Each structure stands twice: as structure tokens, then as C-alpha cells.
Amino acid sequence: MPKHEFFVDMTCEGCSNAVTRVLQKLGGVQFDIDLPNKKVCIDSEHNIDTLLETLKKTGKNASYIGEKSA
Amino acid sequence: ASQPLTQVVVINIEGMTCNSCVQSIEGVISQKAGVKSIHVSLTNHNGTIEYDPLQTCPEDLRSAIEDMGFDASLPAQPS
């Protein structure tokens, strides 16, 4: 499965926890959050738009970086 | 003309750790229909929202904050 990398403007634990929670609510995703680099790497069947919309729910700036080769 | 209605609700919010969390919540919730003003306090773990009861309700506001990935709860209703 492709891994998608997203930029999310997270500045603290609270931000990354919020991201974790919205992604868990969406379900069907595996993800890693890289707080220092403000990146979220997601492994999911959902399409990119769905994932991006979910990330934006947190009120942070989010954008799609691209596919990440394992 | 009648004055527009305004009610105030204080919602407990857990999971905020910094000012950028506060700003995110204020930014998103203030865009919601019916919300007139919002003030989120990091130290008190809550948000004070002025809203128009014809357009939204406390439960609506609570779930909007919950949707953002924070733990939000309404204070016990005064009976």
C-alpha cells in the first residue's frame, strides 16, 4: 500500500494529539506523526482528499507532500 | 427591530497544550454559523462562546470542538 506524506502545521503535543484523534476517528488508517518536522505519514485505503480534509479538521494548515517510497 | 439573541456557554476543553491549539480552536469555531465570539483559555481548559441560539446550540459547538480532535464537554446543566 502506498504511504502518503502530509505536511501539518503542528507546534506541540496537543496539536499532534488532535491529529491522532481525528485520524483514529476516520478509521482504517495507519500513521506516523513526526512532530519536529511537522509531517504525518499515512498508510491508508482512503483517498488523499479524504485524508487531507480530515487533517484540516484540526484547524491546522495541512498540505499533501507526496507519496513516500518505503 | 428586535435585538439578536445572544447566549453564552462555557465548554470544557481538554487536550490543549499550547497557544497554537488555542488559536486553532478559536479560528475554526469562530467561522461556525451562529458563533459571535469565542475566547479560549489555556489555563482554565475551557472556551467561552457567545452564540445565537437560533443558529446553533451548545451540543453543536461541543461536537465541533470534538471533531477537531479535542476532548470537549459541556458543564452540568443548571436545573
XYZ file of C-alpha atoms in Angstrom:
149
model
C 0.000 0.000 0.000
C 1.234 3.479 -0.778
C 2.267 5.736 2.031
C 1.243 9.330 1.790
C 3.134 12.136 3.340
C 1.397 15.243 4.548
C 2.610 18.478 5.990
C 0.607 19.568 9.013
C 1.478 22.721 10.876
C 1.756 21.179 14.342
C 3.603 23.020 17.033
C 3.116 20.929 20.134
C 1.958 17.651 21.643
C -1.575 18.956 21.838
C -1.575 19.554 18.096
C -0.236 16.114 17.293
C -2.688 14.515 19.716
C -5.505 16.299 17.934
C -4.250 14.935 14.623
C -4.056 11.450 16.138
C -7.626 11.663 17.338
C -9.170 12.838 14.087
C -7.321 10.145 12.171
C -8.413 7.477 14.623
C -11.991 8.645 14.254
C -11.739 8.322 10.492
C -10.521 4.782 10.970
C -8.738 2.477 8.565
C -5.504 4.374 8.763
C -2.037 3.633 9.989
C 0.093 6.630 10.550
C 3.248 8.058 11.992
C 3.498 11.570 13.262
C 6.787 13.365 13.016
C 6.260 16.377 15.230
C 9.645 18.090 14.834
C 9.342 18.001 11.049
C 5.614 18.711 11.040
C 4.929 15.668 8.932
C 2.310 12.978 9.079
C 2.913 9.794 7.159
C -0.279 7.868 6.464
C -0.847 4.369 5.193
C -4.486 4.023 4.189
C -7.076 2.936 1.637
C -8.736 6.334 1.871
C -8.038 8.740 -0.919
C -5.821 11.745 -0.492
C -8.662 14.247 -0.440
C -10.371 12.430 2.413
C -7.167 12.325 4.391
C -6.404 15.963 3.748
C -9.916 17.018 4.742
C -9.540 15.031 7.951
C -6.233 16.662 8.766
C -7.675 20.093 8.088
C -10.438 19.462 10.599
C -7.930 20.198 13.308
C -7.756 23.783 12.100
C -4.095 23.491 11.182
C -2.569 24.226 7.836
C -2.218 20.941 6.020
C -0.967 20.035 2.608
C -0.087 16.948 0.643
C 3.600 16.382 0.124
C 3.540 13.236 -1.935
C 3.928 9.515 -1.942
C 6.669 8.096 0.117
C 8.549 5.092 -1.062
C 9.081 2.706 1.771
C -36.332 45.718 15.253
C -35.640 43.125 17.886
C -32.186 42.622 19.258
C -30.450 39.495 18.013
C -30.348 36.826 20.657
C -27.078 36.021 22.288
C -26.342 33.263 24.719
C -23.098 32.286 26.335
C -21.800 28.814 27.004
C -18.603 27.682 28.648
C -17.280 24.414 27.274
C -14.568 22.401 28.990
C -11.795 21.535 26.576
C -9.069 19.033 27.369
C -6.022 18.289 25.290
C -4.814 21.778 24.535
C -1.200 22.291 25.420
C -0.127 25.470 23.739
C -1.251 28.704 22.216
C -1.405 27.289 18.758
C -4.047 24.792 19.922
C -5.984 27.720 21.330
C -5.691 29.638 18.092
C -6.763 26.661 16.017
C -9.901 26.222 18.063
C -10.722 29.905 18.083
C -10.090 30.115 14.356
C -12.277 27.170 13.409
C -15.117 27.714 15.840
C -15.397 31.421 15.124
C -16.135 30.503 11.493
C -19.140 28.457 12.531
C -22.578 29.837 11.763
C -24.143 31.462 14.787
C -20.908 31.978 16.696
C -20.437 35.597 17.661
C -17.311 35.417 19.694
C -15.094 32.840 21.266
C -12.450 33.086 23.901
C -10.430 30.002 24.730
C -8.427 29.837 27.923
C -5.466 27.512 28.028
C -5.061 27.787 31.789
C -8.716 27.150 32.585
C -9.090 24.406 29.972
C -12.234 25.913 28.616
C -13.728 28.035 25.925
C -16.310 30.764 26.395
C -18.529 31.101 23.380
C -21.157 33.693 22.594
C -23.641 32.312 20.142
C -27.012 32.837 18.530
C -29.342 30.135 19.851
C -31.374 30.256 16.649
C -28.409 29.095 14.607
C -26.505 26.765 16.839
C -26.595 25.100 20.244
C -24.079 24.096 22.909
C -24.122 20.465 21.814
C -23.351 21.543 18.265
C -20.440 23.640 19.441
C -19.182 20.851 21.646
C -19.164 18.345 18.805
C -17.421 20.845 16.538
C -14.564 21.070 19.032
C -14.608 17.309 19.474
C -14.312 16.968 15.679
C -11.105 18.931 15.806
C -9.543 16.270 17.975
C -10.009 17.730 21.432
C -11.953 16.429 24.374
C -14.880 18.750 24.837
C -17.610 18.545 27.411
C -20.487 20.720 28.449
C -20.755 21.783 32.047
C -23.546 20.186 34.030
C -26.769 21.907 33.123
C -28.193 24.045 35.867
C -31.584 22.581 36.696
